[in-house]
Amino acid sequence: MAAEGLHESETLASLKSEAESLKSRLEEERAKLHDVELHQVAERVEALGQFVMKTRRTLKGHGNKVLCMDWCKDKRRIVSSSQDGKVIVWDSFTTNKEHAVTMPCTWVMACAYAPSGCAIACGGLDNKCSVYPLTFDKNENMAAKKKSVAMHTNYLSACSFTNSDMQILTASGDGTCALWDVESGQLLQSFHGHGADVLCLDLAPSETGNTFVSGGCDKKAMVWDMRSGQCIQSFETHESDINSVRYYPSGDAFASGSDDATCRLYDLRADREVAIYSKESIIFGASSVDFSLSGRLLFAGYNDYTINVWDVLKGSRVSILFGHENRVSTLRVSPDGTAFCSGSWDHTLRVWA
Amino acid sequence: MVTEQGRKNNRHSSQARKLVEQLRIEAGVERIKVSKASSELMSYCEQHARNDPLLVGVPASENPFKDKKPCIIL
């Protein structure tokens, strides 16, 4: 009996030492290829001029903190969700509200528009992700057609439709991500590996294939193969929770925003962090990030109520935008890149251009 | 006979085994130099710069959010 115990703790010890040696090998391999910094290579690129970006629309109507928003592919409609349980669909050109539904829970932390524009998904403290078809029939009660799709064992922090209305990817406070079939509610794949709550996810641009990136309270960003459920790459350089992740438009890199007050750029083919966007004067967490269409600009919303615009290649800040009267919680560039929308704890959304 | 310590060791071993497998996968990833990765990120930016409305700016007439004249609420 004592002999058996000894054998098993030897196996455990040898596994631990193999893990340690693999970790150092990983660091060595990554370091070998670290021949230069991105901003050094970018010295030959022309500097950007002055940017004039203003609030062009203010969407008012939520009764409490705006937590999440998403654009419709029509580049015009926006869905947003709030702490008070309301989910609203807006026409951002006119600022009119087109649909509104009240969820059975408060803190609707995630919402997403379906690619067809015919449905939205949302969820939060109810631990679920539900899909609501959008109808223009005034007599129809939107809430009546609700379909529960995803079930987690803790809050829903993020959701996104894949390339069609048929599948949804979710991230949860239960530490996992999952892929679901919308019609049947069936779990198609689950993604285990984060050591704490997963706070965000983003799907790779369709040309790059079936992967997505997630970020969590374990300070890790992880890249997953959607078919196998396998984590293919992981990055751990942030010093606090990662609140937002977004792919670079080519799919070869992704940006992250964190409570450590920095945003970072990770290149997938170099398999390492290649840029940090930070300033000594920025001490509040970055809650949400998104790229402009060419990938040259990174827009980041912060807990100090501001939006900073970064030159992705040179690593410098090109603009700081004021307007919100509380934390910026969510930010997305429109599908055709003509504007971006920010949502805030000040109950409003702003469209900037 | 499986002891309580034995069961604990089994759990720890299976976790450690999963970690080692995961690290093997990550160690096996093919990587390129940062210099090459950087120049590819830069050339993507350059190629798409002129089609990036927030970067180059578009005239008010082409941006639906930029009003040419004040809105009148009917």
Tab-separated table of C-alpha atoms in Angstrom:
chain	number	residue	atom	x	y	z
A	1	MET	CA	0.000	0.000	0.000
A	2	ALA	CA	2.805	2.374	0.940
A	3	ALA	CA	4.635	1.249	-2.193
A	4	GLU	CA	1.613	2.098	-4.391
A	5	GLY	CA	1.429	5.619	-2.829
A	6	LEU	CA	5.111	6.148	-3.586
A	7	HIS	CA	4.679	5.067	-7.211
A	8	GLU	CA	1.827	7.534	-7.782
A	9	SER	CA	3.606	10.498	-6.213
A	10	GLU	CA	6.622	9.708	-8.412
A	11	THR	CA	4.376	9.891	-11.478
A	12	LEU	CA	2.942	13.187	-10.218
A	13	ALA	CA	6.446	14.573	-9.615
A	14	SER	CA	7.664	13.502	-13.045
A	15	LEU	CA	4.598	15.049	-14.701
A	16	LYS	CA	5.173	18.303	-12.815
A	17	SER	CA	8.810	18.444	-13.871
A	18	GLU	CA	7.859	17.697	-17.481
A	19	ALA	CA	5.324	20.544	-17.308
A	20	GLU	CA	8.025	22.891	-15.990
A	21	SER	CA	10.497	21.925	-18.706
A	22	LEU	CA	7.833	22.304	-21.418
A	23	LYS	CA	6.984	25.777	-20.081
A	24	SER	CA	10.642	26.862	-20.248
A	25	ARG	CA	11.014	25.357	-23.699
A	26	LEU	CA	7.925	27.333	-24.808
A	27	GLU	CA	9.447	30.541	-23.435
A	28	GLU	CA	12.789	29.830	-25.110
A	29	GLU	CA	11.195	29.102	-28.495
A	30	ARG	CA	9.107	32.276	-28.300
A	31	ALA	CA	12.122	34.353	-27.212
A	32	LYS	CA	14.280	33.096	-30.115
A	33	LEU	CA	11.914	34.699	-32.601
A	34	HIS	CA	11.632	37.970	-30.705
A	35	ASP	CA	14.114	39.777	-32.956
A	36	VAL	CA	12.478	43.196	-32.981
A	37	GLU	CA	9.541	45.191	-31.590
A	38	LEU	CA	6.495	46.013	-33.732
A	39	HIS	CA	6.826	49.759	-33.097
A	40	GLN	CA	10.440	49.636	-34.310
A	41	VAL	CA	9.422	48.011	-37.601
A	42	ALA	CA	6.627	50.610	-37.789
A	43	GLU	CA	9.035	53.551	-37.588
A	44	ARG	CA	9.070	53.723	-41.366
A	45	VAL	CA	5.269	54.112	-41.504
A	46	GLU	CA	3.888	57.635	-41.784
A	47	ALA	CA	2.549	59.063	-38.544
A	48	LEU	CA	-1.188	59.677	-38.312
A	49	GLY	CA	-2.601	63.185	-38.387
A	50	GLN	CA	-5.066	64.756	-36.004
A	51	PHE	CA	-8.363	63.006	-35.544
A	52	VAL	CA	-11.648	64.780	-35.129
A	53	MET	CA	-14.215	62.330	-33.860
A	54	LYS	CA	-17.406	63.510	-32.284
A	55	THR	CA	-20.557	62.058	-30.860
A	56	ARG	CA	-22.993	62.041	-33.771
A	57	ARG	CA	-25.887	60.255	-32.069
A	58	THR	CA	-26.855	59.662	-28.451
A	59	LEU	CA	-29.219	56.762	-27.783
A	60	LYS	CA	-31.227	57.380	-24.632
A	61	GLY	CA	-33.783	55.033	-23.197
A	62	HIS	CA	-32.130	52.509	-20.931
A	63	GLY	CA	-33.035	52.924	-17.290
A	64	ASN	CA	-29.727	51.705	-15.961
A	65	LYS	CA	-26.133	50.836	-16.915
A	66	VAL	CA	-25.620	49.745	-20.530
A	67	LEU	CA	-23.565	46.545	-20.406
A	68	CYS	CA	-23.293	45.324	-23.977
A	69	MET	CA	-24.091	46.248	-27.571
A	70	ASP	CA	-23.766	44.808	-31.060
A	71	TRP	CA	-24.293	46.097	-34.609
A	72	CYS	CA	-26.577	44.538	-37.171
A	73	LYS	CA	-24.935	43.671	-40.510
A	74	ASP	CA	-27.108	46.394	-42.078
A	75	LYS	CA	-24.654	48.900	-40.485
A	76	ARG	CA	-27.539	50.789	-39.036
A	77	ARG	CA	-29.361	48.828	-36.336
A	78	ILE	CA	-27.929	48.269	-32.894
A	79	VAL	CA	-28.963	45.945	-30.068
A	80	SER	CA	-28.057	46.907	-26.511
A	81	SER	CA	-28.643	45.360	-23.082
A	82	SER	CA	-28.710	46.810	-19.616
A	83	GLN	CA	-28.502	46.146	-15.874
A	84	ASP	CA	-32.229	46.825	-15.590
A	85	GLY	CA	-33.012	43.731	-17.663
A	86	LYS	CA	-34.021	45.559	-20.835
A	87	VAL	CA	-32.784	44.719	-24.313
A	88	ILE	CA	-33.432	47.397	-26.961
A	89	VAL	CA	-33.006	47.404	-30.746
A	90	TRP	CA	-32.306	50.880	-32.136
A	91	ASP	CA	-32.142	52.481	-35.554
A	92	SER	CA	-28.907	54.402	-35.047
A	93	PHE	CA	-29.565	56.800	-37.948
A	94	THR	CA	-32.822	58.112	-36.461
A	95	THR	CA	-32.205	57.048	-32.807
A	96	ASN	CA	-35.672	55.446	-32.797
A	97	LYS	CA	-36.262	52.337	-30.701
A	98	GLU	CA	-37.578	49.562	-32.908
A	99	HIS	CA	-37.950	46.737	-30.391
A	100	ALA	CA	-37.697	46.335	-26.652
A	101	VAL	CA	-37.947	43.291	-24.437
A	102	THR	CA	-37.623	42.861	-20.696
A	103	MET	CA	-35.606	39.866	-19.574
A	104	PRO	CA	-36.610	37.912	-16.443
A	105	CYS	CA	-33.215	38.743	-14.898
A	106	THR	CA	-31.218	41.883	-14.222
A	107	TRP	CA	-27.635	42.398	-15.479
A	108	VAL	CA	-28.046	41.363	-19.101
A	109	MET	CA	-24.308	41.260	-19.704
A	110	ALA	CA	-24.317	39.906	-23.226
A	111	CYS	CA	-26.229	40.554	-26.399
A	112	ALA	CA	-25.642	39.860	-30.067
A	113	TYR	CA	-27.322	40.440	-33.422
A	114	ALA	CA	-27.916	37.442	-35.699
A	115	PRO	CA	-26.160	37.628	-39.110
A	116	SER	CA	-29.522	37.654	-40.893
A	117	GLY	CA	-30.692	40.643	-38.845
A	118	CYS	CA	-33.825	38.679	-37.983
A	119	ALA	CA	-33.021	37.768	-34.377
A	120	ILE	CA	-31.034	38.773	-31.329
A	121	ALA	CA	-29.462	36.744	-28.528
A	122	CYS	CA	-28.933	37.847	-24.946
A	123	GLY	CA	-28.347	36.645	-21.405
A	124	GLY	CA	-26.667	37.413	-18.101
A	125	LEU	CA	-27.468	36.536	-14.494
A	126	ASP	CA	-30.038	33.990	-15.662
A	127	ASN	CA	-27.041	31.804	-16.712
A	128	LYS	CA	-28.673	31.337	-20.101
A	129	CYS	CA	-28.432	32.640	-23.617
A	130	SER	CA	-31.843	33.131	-25.228
A	131	VAL	CA	-32.732	33.969	-28.815
A	132	TYR	CA	-35.589	36.349	-29.714
A	133	PRO	CA	-36.807	36.516	-33.318
A	134	LEU	CA	-37.415	40.115	-34.384
A	135	THR	CA	-40.814	40.744	-35.823
A	136	PHE	CA	-42.406	43.895	-37.144
A	137	ASP	CA	-45.898	42.713	-36.318
A	138	LYS	CA	-47.094	45.202	-33.695
A	139	ASN	CA	-49.482	42.634	-32.272
A	140	GLU	CA	-46.781	40.109	-31.547
A	141	ASN	CA	-45.242	39.956	-28.140
A	142	MET	CA	-41.498	39.558	-28.617
A	143	ALA	CA	-41.065	37.806	-25.289
A	144	ALA	CA	-43.550	35.089	-26.282
A	145	LYS	CA	-41.274	33.783	-29.046
A	146	LYS	CA	-38.213	33.520	-26.792
A	147	LYS	CA	-36.084	30.419	-27.225
A	148	SER	CA	-33.660	29.305	-24.503
A	149	VAL	CA	-30.524	28.006	-26.166
A	150	ALA	CA	-27.545	27.900	-23.804
A	151	MET	CA	-27.405	26.798	-20.179
A	152	HIS	CA	-24.361	27.511	-18.062
A	153	THR	CA	-23.821	27.042	-14.342
A	154	ASN	CA	-22.925	30.687	-13.807
A	155	TYR	CA	-23.565	34.054	-15.461
A	156	LEU	CA	-23.372	34.534	-19.220
A	157	SER	CA	-20.644	37.090	-19.957
A	158	ALA	CA	-20.529	37.047	-23.771
A	159	CYS	CA	-22.303	35.553	-26.749
A	160	SER	CA	-21.887	35.625	-30.502
A	161	PHE	CA	-23.602	33.971	-33.456
A	162	THR	CA	-21.168	32.109	-35.691
A	163	ASN	CA	-21.410	32.622	-39.455
A	164	SER	CA	-25.109	31.806	-39.474
A	165	ASP	CA	-28.196	32.162	-37.298
A	166	MET	CA	-27.907	28.441	-36.507
A	167	GLN	CA	-25.098	28.406	-33.943
A	168	ILE	CA	-24.155	30.490	-30.926
A	169	LEU	CA	-20.887	30.660	-29.042
A	170	THR	CA	-21.095	31.597	-25.356
A	171	ALA	CA	-18.683	32.507	-22.542
A	172	SER	CA	-19.544	32.187	-18.875
A	173	GLY	CA	-18.598	32.929	-15.297
A	174	ASP	CA	-18.483	29.142	-14.889
A	175	GLY	CA	-15.061	29.201	-16.588
A	176	THR	CA	-16.114	27.610	-19.867
A	177	CYS	CA	-17.098	28.567	-23.391
A	178	ALA	CA	-19.604	26.557	-25.373
A	179	LEU	CA	-20.989	26.170	-28.874
A	180	TRP	CA	-24.746	25.552	-29.213
A	181	ASP	CA	-27.237	24.621	-31.925
A	182	VAL	CA	-29.935	27.306	-31.825
A	183	GLU	CA	-32.801	25.187	-33.157
A	184	SER	CA	-32.422	22.242	-30.764
A	185	GLY	CA	-30.555	23.930	-27.893
A	186	GLN	CA	-28.042	21.104	-28.088
A	187	LEU	CA	-24.500	21.582	-26.796
A	188	LEU	CA	-22.198	20.969	-29.770
A	189	GLN	CA	-18.809	21.571	-28.154
A	190	SER	CA	-17.471	22.834	-24.864
A	191	PHE	CA	-14.183	24.559	-24.203
A	192	HIS	CA	-12.444	23.947	-20.895
A	193	GLY	CA	-9.145	25.439	-19.837
A	194	HIS	CA	-9.676	28.832	-18.235
A	195	GLY	CA	-8.942	28.769	-14.508
A	196	ALA	CA	-11.622	31.347	-13.667
A	197	ASP	CA	-14.594	33.277	-15.164
A	198	VAL	CA	-14.434	33.801	-18.921
A	199	LEU	CA	-15.369	37.419	-19.645
A	200	CYS	CA	-15.173	37.806	-23.416
A	201	LEU	CA	-14.821	36.085	-26.743
A	202	ASP	CA	-14.410	36.913	-30.425
A	203	LEU	CA	-14.707	34.746	-33.520
A	204	ALA	CA	-11.923	34.738	-36.092
A	205	PRO	CA	-12.841	36.471	-39.380
A	206	SER	CA	-14.472	33.818	-41.564
A	207	GLU	CA	-11.569	33.627	-44.020
A	208	THR	CA	-9.224	32.459	-41.275
A	209	GLY	CA	-11.108	29.359	-40.292
A	210	ASN	CA	-12.869	27.909	-37.298
A	211	THR	CA	-11.172	29.444	-34.301
A	212	PHE	CA	-12.085	31.924	-31.621
A	213	VAL	CA	-10.278	33.731	-28.821
A	214	SER	CA	-11.492	34.119	-25.210
A	215	GLY	CA	-10.243	36.154	-22.255
A	216	GLY	CA	-10.819	35.673	-18.555
A	217	CYS	CA	-10.279	36.495	-14.914
A	218	ASP	CA	-7.311	34.119	-14.949
A	219	LYS	CA	-5.469	36.843	-16.982
A	220	LYS	CA	-5.223	34.438	-19.916
A	221	ALA	CA	-6.256	34.827	-23.517
A	222	MET	CA	-6.861	31.461	-25.175
A	223	VAL	CA	-7.318	30.566	-28.826
A	224	TRP	CA	-9.564	27.557	-29.501
A	225	ASP	CA	-10.273	25.157	-32.356
A	226	MET	CA	-14.066	25.176	-32.613
A	227	ARG	CA	-14.334	21.654	-34.017
A	228	SER	CA	-12.120	19.767	-31.575
A	229	GLY	CA	-12.625	21.911	-28.475
A	230	GLN	CA	-8.847	22.061	-28.135
A	231	CYS	CA	-6.966	25.132	-26.929
A	232	ILE	CA	-4.310	25.734	-29.604
A	233	GLN	CA	-2.515	28.772	-28.181
A	234	SER	CA	-2.605	30.661	-24.907
A	235	PHE	CA	-1.143	33.959	-23.745
A	236	GLU	CA	-0.604	35.105	-20.192
A	237	THR	CA	1.012	38.548	-20.042
A	238	HIS	CA	-1.777	40.700	-18.612
A	239	GLU	CA	-1.627	41.495	-14.909
A	240	SER	CA	-5.352	41.391	-14.291
A	241	ASP	CA	-8.721	40.294	-15.724
A	242	ILE	CA	-9.069	40.454	-19.509
A	243	ASN	CA	-12.390	42.209	-20.203
A	244	SER	CA	-12.366	42.278	-23.983
A	245	VAL	CA	-10.705	40.498	-26.913
A	246	ARG	CA	-11.002	41.345	-30.594
A	247	TYR	CA	-9.366	39.917	-33.717
A	248	TYR	CA	-7.272	42.102	-35.986
A	249	PRO	CA	-9.133	42.275	-39.357
A	250	SER	CA	-6.662	39.917	-41.103
A	251	GLY	CA	-7.177	37.282	-38.415
A	252	ASP	CA	-3.420	37.050	-37.760
A	253	ALA	CA	-3.537	38.850	-34.417
A	254	PHE	CA	-5.912	39.952	-31.677
A	255	ALA	CA	-6.120	42.803	-29.180
A	256	SER	CA	-7.142	42.619	-25.534
A	257	GLY	CA	-8.281	45.141	-22.922
A	258	SER	CA	-7.693	44.516	-19.236
A	259	ASP	CA	-8.258	45.753	-15.691
A	260	ASP	CA	-4.483	46.273	-15.566
A	261	ALA	CA	-5.164	49.521	-17.552
A	262	THR	CA	-3.409	48.254	-20.678
A	263	CYS	CA	-4.460	46.966	-24.070
A	264	ARG	CA	-2.156	44.515	-25.809
A	265	LEU	CA	-1.685	43.061	-29.267
A	266	TYR	CA	-0.851	39.369	-29.663
A	267	ASP	CA	0.350	38.029	-33.002
A	268	LEU	CA	-0.832	34.458	-33.587
A	269	ARG	CA	1.922	33.462	-36.006
A	270	ALA	CA	4.746	34.839	-33.842
A	271	ASP	CA	2.862	33.288	-30.917
A	272	ARG	CA	3.552	36.227	-28.556
A	273	GLU	CA	2.561	39.669	-27.382
A	274	VAL	CA	3.899	42.241	-29.857
A	275	ALA	CA	2.605	45.547	-28.490
A	276	ILE	CA	1.353	47.158	-25.269
A	277	TYR	CA	-0.898	50.227	-25.395
A	278	SER	CA	-0.476	52.042	-22.104
A	279	LYS	CA	0.397	55.358	-20.503
A	280	GLU	CA	1.341	56.225	-16.948
A	281	SER	CA	-1.640	58.550	-16.825
A	282	ILE	CA	-4.063	55.725	-17.670
A	283	ILE	CA	-4.747	53.877	-14.438
A	284	PHE	CA	-8.274	52.586	-14.921
A	285	GLY	CA	-9.189	49.324	-16.598
A	286	ALA	CA	-9.978	48.998	-20.289
A	287	SER	CA	-13.386	47.383	-20.661
A	288	SER	CA	-13.763	46.976	-24.426
A	289	VAL	CA	-11.671	47.211	-27.589
A	290	ASP	CA	-12.240	47.166	-31.341
A	291	PHE	CA	-10.229	47.853	-34.500
A	292	SER	CA	-10.991	50.228	-37.343
A	293	LEU	CA	-11.462	48.518	-40.731
A	294	SER	CA	-7.793	48.548	-41.764
A	295	GLY	CA	-6.558	47.553	-38.313
A	296	ARG	CA	-4.507	50.731	-37.987
A	297	LEU	CA	-6.612	52.202	-35.166
A	298	LEU	CA	-7.623	50.537	-31.890
A	299	PHE	CA	-10.543	52.096	-30.034
A	300	ALA	CA	-10.641	51.284	-26.333
A	301	GLY	CA	-13.269	52.209	-23.743
A	302	TYR	CA	-12.130	52.680	-20.150
A	303	ASN	CA	-13.521	52.728	-16.620
A	304	ASP	CA	-12.412	56.385	-16.280
A	305	TYR	CA	-15.259	57.305	-18.695
A	306	THR	CA	-12.944	57.974	-21.676
A	307	ILE	CA	-12.239	56.342	-25.024
A	308	ASN	CA	-8.614	56.230	-26.133
A	309	VAL	CA	-7.708	55.821	-29.793
A	310	TRP	CA	-4.372	54.041	-30.340
A	311	ASP	CA	-2.089	53.784	-33.369
A	312	VAL	CA	-1.843	49.979	-33.467
A	313	LEU	CA	1.508	49.917	-35.312
A	314	LYS	CA	3.377	52.700	-33.534
A	315	GLY	CA	1.922	52.023	-30.103
A	316	SER	CA	1.051	55.661	-29.409
A	317	ARG	CA	-2.243	57.248	-28.465
A	318	VAL	CA	-3.664	59.443	-31.234
A	319	SER	CA	-6.789	60.744	-29.572
A	320	ILE	CA	-8.799	60.774	-26.362
A	321	LEU	CA	-12.581	61.105	-26.525
A	322	PHE	CA	-14.705	62.552	-23.732
A	323	GLY	CA	-18.449	62.477	-23.474
A	324	HIS	CA	-19.662	59.626	-21.340
A	325	GLU	CA	-20.499	60.429	-17.740
A	326	ASN	CA	-19.626	57.047	-16.331
A	327	ARG	CA	-17.638	53.917	-17.251
A	328	VAL	CA	-17.550	52.884	-20.876
A	329	SER	CA	-18.604	49.238	-20.768
A	330	THR	CA	-18.897	48.209	-24.410
A	331	LEU	CA	-17.600	49.410	-27.782
A	332	ARG	CA	-17.956	48.163	-31.373
A	333	VAL	CA	-17.010	49.548	-34.757
A	334	SER	CA	-19.833	49.406	-37.321
A	335	PRO	CA	-19.650	46.684	-40.007
A	336	ASP	CA	-18.649	49.146	-42.745
A	337	GLY	CA	-16.265	51.049	-40.478
A	338	THR	CA	-17.976	54.428	-40.848
A	339	ALA	CA	-18.577	54.842	-37.119
A	340	PHE	CA	-18.254	53.155	-33.773
A	341	CYS	CA	-20.728	52.865	-30.920
A	342	SER	CA	-19.955	52.962	-27.200
A	343	GLY	CA	-22.233	51.999	-24.320
A	344	SER	CA	-21.822	53.255	-20.779
A	345	TRP	CA	-22.879	52.969	-17.150
A	346	ASP	CA	-24.306	56.498	-17.732
A	347	HIS	CA	-27.321	54.677	-19.327
A	348	THR	CA	-26.596	55.915	-22.841
A	349	LEU	CA	-24.994	54.750	-26.058
A	350	ARG	CA	-23.074	57.112	-28.314
A	351	VAL	CA	-22.270	56.758	-31.994
A	352	TRP	CA	-18.988	58.436	-32.951
A	353	ALA	CA	-17.635	59.358	-36.377
B	1	MET	CA	-6.404	-1.309	-2.269
B	2	VAL	CA	-7.049	2.322	-3.265
B	3	THR	CA	-6.394	4.741	-0.412
B	4	GLU	CA	-7.715	8.291	0.063
B	5	GLN	CA	-4.205	9.527	-0.697
B	6	GLY	CA	-4.231	7.291	-3.739
B	7	ARG	CA	-7.462	8.869	-4.981
B	8	LYS	CA	-6.074	12.385	-4.427
B	9	ASN	CA	-2.929	11.457	-6.314
B	10	ASN	CA	-5.046	10.139	-9.183
B	11	ARG	CA	-6.906	13.452	-9.461
B	12	HIS	CA	-3.694	15.459	-9.295
B	13	SER	CA	-2.036	13.131	-11.819
B	14	SER	CA	-4.865	13.435	-14.301
B	15	GLN	CA	-4.803	17.232	-13.996
B	16	ALA	CA	-1.016	17.230	-14.378
B	17	ARG	CA	-1.283	14.880	-17.362
B	18	LYS	CA	-3.799	17.242	-19.046
B	19	LEU	CA	-1.481	20.192	-18.420
B	20	VAL	CA	1.489	18.331	-19.912
B	21	GLU	CA	-0.576	17.340	-22.986
B	22	GLN	CA	-1.741	20.937	-23.426
B	23	LEU	CA	1.821	22.272	-23.106
B	24	ARG	CA	3.057	19.719	-25.670
B	25	ILE	CA	0.454	21.008	-28.138
B	26	GLU	CA	1.421	24.621	-27.497
B	27	ALA	CA	5.154	23.890	-27.680
B	28	GLY	CA	4.604	22.253	-31.066
B	29	VAL	CA	3.022	25.366	-32.649
B	30	GLU	CA	4.920	26.665	-35.698
B	31	ARG	CA	6.141	30.218	-35.150
B	32	ILE	CA	7.548	32.995	-37.307
B	33	LYS	CA	9.828	35.878	-36.340
B	34	VAL	CA	8.296	39.039	-34.904
B	35	SER	CA	9.972	41.053	-37.700
B	36	LYS	CA	8.116	39.022	-40.343
B	37	ALA	CA	4.815	39.030	-38.422
B	38	SER	CA	5.104	42.813	-37.898
B	39	SER	CA	5.729	43.615	-41.548
B	40	GLU	CA	2.697	41.542	-42.506
B	41	LEU	CA	0.486	43.404	-40.014
B	42	MET	CA	1.823	46.682	-41.452
B	43	SER	CA	1.236	45.716	-45.062
B	44	TYR	CA	-2.370	44.725	-44.233
B	45	CYS	CA	-2.896	48.213	-42.752
B	46	GLU	CA	-1.344	49.884	-45.769
B	47	GLN	CA	-3.387	47.869	-48.252
B	48	HIS	CA	-6.671	48.677	-46.527
B	49	ALA	CA	-5.964	52.208	-45.290
B	50	ARG	CA	-7.772	54.068	-48.028
B	51	ASN	CA	-10.955	52.053	-47.426
B	52	ASP	CA	-10.982	52.769	-43.693
B	53	PRO	CA	-13.498	55.608	-43.148
B	54	LEU	CA	-12.483	56.275	-39.536
B	55	LEU	CA	-8.823	56.469	-40.554
B	56	VAL	CA	-8.953	58.645	-43.642
B	57	GLY	CA	-12.203	60.436	-42.892
B	58	VAL	CA	-15.121	60.582	-45.295
B	59	PRO	CA	-17.005	63.704	-46.323
B	60	ALA	CA	-20.298	64.380	-44.588
B	61	SER	CA	-22.188	63.564	-47.775
B	62	GLU	CA	-20.932	59.965	-47.669
B	63	ASN	CA	-21.225	59.268	-43.941
B	64	PRO	CA	-24.812	58.690	-42.805
B	65	PHE	CA	-23.895	59.733	-39.283
B	66	LYS	CA	-22.480	63.085	-40.296
B	67	ASP	CA	-25.398	65.409	-40.860
B	68	LYS	CA	-25.136	67.849	-43.711
B	69	LYS	CA	-27.753	70.051	-42.125
B	70	PRO	CA	-29.577	70.014	-38.832
B	71	CYS	CA	-32.295	67.411	-38.389
B	72	ILE	CA	-35.840	68.619	-38.255
B	73	ILE	CA	-38.166	66.532	-36.130
B	74	LEU	CA	-41.462	66.299	-37.960
